[in-house]
């Protein structure tokens, strides 16, 4: 062991380390540990005393990296360009972020490094690595475009002058050092030590240890190769060199041993034999618990947390209480009572105005009409729909509402009609085709809710896909539905003395709103009558709504904020809502501003997308004024990138009457409804605030206000104060919902009477989401009522304002860092000023690879984009994401324009896109796979995991001598020992008995491709047909008991009748698939072989197959004279006395083709 002791004497190692090394030596000498295990443990002990040793896994070393991307000393000059008129999705636009991305790309461009194309060998040490100085990272300073900037800046920029001479020495001595590296990998070669390493202070120990590790087992270098390092690449580092390295025996550790005087000795054979003897001397069986670890889990490397990563340092947060919900003016006790009040006392007051695709008002629904039509619908639903003289619906049943986005009037009538009838409306999107994205999941929701009736309009029903019968087609996964058209002529007028019995003040379900989860499943969020009423009152107080105000609604009125403001709260306050359909916004993006100006609307409900579209179309429109607005509610204020649209919209329209305090972003979720909303100063709201946060800190869940870093920051705006009557807290994402610290990002939770109550029919996830109990660090509950998880990620800022930095559905966890899909989309869109992406359509999601999330980016490219443009754009996107987010992209795929699945309102259906990616049906035109940049937990030998998997459970139980679990079916009931029981022992006897006792009972139905019934068989029909087959076999076939009969039939009733006919006469049926008429040369010999192998005495088939067997085409494949007797079952009726009675089970059986 002198070869291992000599170099260590030069290193100043502590006493405990020397003792551990001595124990390792003893274990190796006694055979308690293998050579490989010895080398790994020894390398781990020495790793902390050397900044970087070639061959040691990087995860065993502490990386002292400066968090955040590298930045140049001079920022790129801001280029003033005119705003483009293309259709880029400006929701993710930020001038600061675009500047940062361009600056990061310029840094790569200055180096003029080509994209790497070759992967270096894992097993070969390059000359750059041999010359690595102690105070730098393993990566070179001038490397390829995909290298993480965090590792590029492991040394300060001021120290680059000391690094450049080292690089010069490496490049000048590349041939010498590479030859030395090649020599050291072969037996008998002498290693070459870098002179620059010994020139630094304290480098003697480093040189000795590096020389020692250069000859340790080569498999220790198990880290994935860095394909982006492009400084020194030589052709003889490729395959031939790998082969020579791999030929070295594993036990010789490079087969270079040094004696005490430093003379190298080649002792490959003796070392191998010595290791074998040491192992056989004391064979050690692993402990039993090691058998319970999955091999797959054992091989995965556990990513160690970075000791320099930012950690939360603030104090524990507390519950944030909203202002009390005041009663205000006297109002009716329920929403339906409010509707009745306005419908009877203010019947002429306008309630809702619908617009067509040209912007003209097609119909204005008054409160009187809304009340009368809702009464008609409620009466019709309860009294005019029957099934088998029973009411089709009863109170509490769920009803689907299928209305297009362009018909808010009929939707509102249907919604309130269901509430008056005590039914539960379930609004869904209109299915345009049978293959709509997410349609099957919607059908699952309808089926789980027990929906059997769908309400729609006459025009909508005519546009639905139809079956051949003219009825609405059955959509995949949907339950059978009855469709009811609710236009006026289809409804019955109720008697004057009829009044609805609706009581909407309790805890019963008022309506169900659908929600699509991250995985693509659709769930229904139930909202009770009490929650609905509390939400309307809270919105009235927070927004300061008053009677007869006008609200312009651009959102979808069937769900979310569009439903809460435009259908529910508006009725409570007798407001006039002007609904702008999505089709009109596509044709005229400025239409909502025109309607605000025309109707002098006091409030408007939009998304940042609508604000961006209006910016593109506002040129030349000088006659619009937004001075009447007191609140411009931005419904997607929870999207951090909505701030760019808000700022740009304010800059353009401030000269046209828009006041800065009017813009009010809000945050909401289907589970918690409205969480927070910014209030104008006249409603008591504090001034708005912005925060410039470090993306590197956010990736670790920590809030760091960054005022200097310009490349990797996220600017967010507040979404206002919490709702009246609500209590809000921020909890940790994983595990027990502990309260977060003040500088920590967590999930927003709300406790209020104005939230959803459950996921319909899903008790398990309901308890996790709607009944969360946040606790302090000591484990004590913080409140006496449960909280509802919102799925929003954020924190509480100054003035008790809520800040949202992302959503749980868009969260991607790679390693220990978190990334938001919207942030990655924004970076990708900021890359190319020429707008490569078609209409800004980009989908970002994550897929699980080796138990970790990997980022996938899918985009639609312009129709005129060339392949060169595509890959140039993709390479720039990879560089930008790597610089801004310090994360690699697993796959970047480009698809043709307008091919990604669309959501109901035109966006990308993310979950359906992910499903197509996983199934391989995305059909991209350009793909760039980059697993080497993101898969960092590659398999590593002997890295133990504590988890126990199913495969290891089986192995562990076998080793422990335990019996494997077995399954057995229930025992058959013993037949009574009577003549009646024994008489019906076999199938043939059972059929005869059924033909006499239940003759008309249908046994089989044969359906064609269209689903219609073409043939049936009752008990007596099957019995008679089987008798005719048995008679034909005995009379024409002259068969005896036990003969084999080949049944060459297509699937159908004829095959079943022939089968039982064989059993009747005691023959053994052999089912054979008939030959294919279009491929007789291949299929007919197979049939002939089965007939011969089964020793069939007769072939029983149909008339058509008989003609096929005797045709000229068949004769060319099989000689007609070699067939046994061929009988077809298209026979005339014959008298038949009785079937053969089987006396033993052996005479009643069958054979089948395999």
PDB file of N, CA and C in Angstrom, residues 109 149 206 296 304 374 430 454 493 528 631 1013 1079 1092 1111 1146:
ATOM      1  N   UNK A 109     -22.251  36.356 -28.584  1.00  0.00           N
ATOM      2  CA  UNK A 109     -21.870  36.725 -29.944  1.00  0.00           C
ATOM      3  C   UNK A 109     -20.444  37.260 -29.994  1.00  0.00           C
ATOM      4  N   UNK A 149     -24.153  30.179 -17.238  1.00  0.00           N
ATOM      5  CA  UNK A 149     -23.374  31.356 -16.835  1.00  0.00           C
ATOM      6  C   UNK A 149     -23.010  31.346 -15.375  1.00  0.00           C
ATOM      7  N   UNK A 206      -1.464  19.919  -3.691  1.00  0.00           N
ATOM      8  CA  UNK A 206      -2.432  19.785  -4.784  1.00  0.00           C
ATOM      9  C   UNK A 206      -1.859  18.948  -5.911  1.00  0.00           C
ATOM     10  N   UNK A 296     -32.950   0.815  -9.907  1.00  0.00           N
ATOM     11  CA  UNK A 296     -33.051   2.073 -10.662  1.00  0.00           C
ATOM     12  C   UNK A 296     -32.832   3.265  -9.745  1.00  0.00           C
ATOM     13  N   UNK A 304     -27.133  17.391  -4.623  1.00  0.00           N
ATOM     14  CA  UNK A 304     -26.866  18.023  -3.337  1.00  0.00           C
ATOM     15  C   UNK A 304     -27.186  19.516  -3.420  1.00  0.00           C
ATOM     16  N   UNK A 374     -86.591  33.705 -17.162  1.00  0.00           N
ATOM     17  CA  UNK A 374     -86.054  32.737 -16.202  1.00  0.00           C
ATOM     18  C   UNK A 374     -87.177  31.952 -15.546  1.00  0.00           C
ATOM     19  N   UNK A 430     -68.706  25.131 -25.986  1.00  0.00           N
ATOM     20  CA  UNK A 430     -69.416  24.498 -27.091  1.00  0.00           C
ATOM     21  C   UNK A 430     -68.460  23.554 -27.813  1.00  0.00           C
ATOM     22  N   UNK A 454     -78.763  18.936 -21.432  1.00  0.00           N
ATOM     23  CA  UNK A 454     -77.953  20.084 -21.830  1.00  0.00           C
ATOM     24  C   UNK A 454     -78.877  21.153 -22.401  1.00  0.00           C
ATOM     25  N   UNK A 493     -95.400  28.911 -20.692  1.00  0.00           N
ATOM     26  CA  UNK A 493     -95.675  30.013 -19.772  1.00  0.00           C
ATOM     27  C   UNK A 493     -96.254  29.464 -18.482  1.00  0.00           C
ATOM     28  N   UNK A 528     -71.286  27.227  -3.376  1.00  0.00           N
ATOM     29  CA  UNK A 528     -72.567  27.183  -2.677  1.00  0.00           C
ATOM     30  C   UNK A 528     -73.303  28.513  -2.843  1.00  0.00           C
ATOM     31  N   UNK A 631     -62.607  52.428 -12.907  1.00  0.00           N
ATOM     32  CA  UNK A 631     -61.911  51.172 -12.626  1.00  0.00           C
ATOM     33  C   UNK A 631     -61.714  50.414 -13.931  1.00  0.00           C
ATOM     34  N   UNK A1013     -77.944  -3.148 -35.279  1.00  0.00           N
ATOM     35  CA  UNK A1013     -78.061  -4.587 -35.068  1.00  0.00           C
ATOM     36  C   UNK A1013     -78.389  -5.256 -36.400  1.00  0.00           C
ATOM     37  N   UNK A1079     -55.809 -11.538 -49.731  1.00  0.00           N
ATOM     38  CA  UNK A1079     -54.459 -12.037 -49.459  1.00  0.00           C
ATOM     39  C   UNK A1079     -54.496 -13.546 -49.276  1.00  0.00           C
ATOM     40  N   UNK A1092     -54.811 -29.281 -40.806  1.00  0.00           N
ATOM     41  CA  UNK A1092     -54.035 -30.525 -40.786  1.00  0.00           C
ATOM     42  C   UNK A1092     -53.490 -30.832 -39.411  1.00  0.00           C
ATOM     43  N   UNK A1111     -62.214 -21.551 -55.161  1.00  0.00           N
ATOM     44  CA  UNK A1111     -61.967 -20.646 -56.282  1.00  0.00           C
ATOM     45  C   UNK A1111     -60.623 -20.960 -56.932  1.00  0.00           C
ATOM     46  N   UNK A1146     -64.746 -35.476 -21.019  1.00  0.00           N
ATOM     47  CA  UNK A1146     -63.780 -35.595 -22.107  1.00  0.00           C
ATOM     48  C   UNK A1146     -64.434 -35.479 -23.475  1.00  0.00           C
TER      49      UNK A1146
END
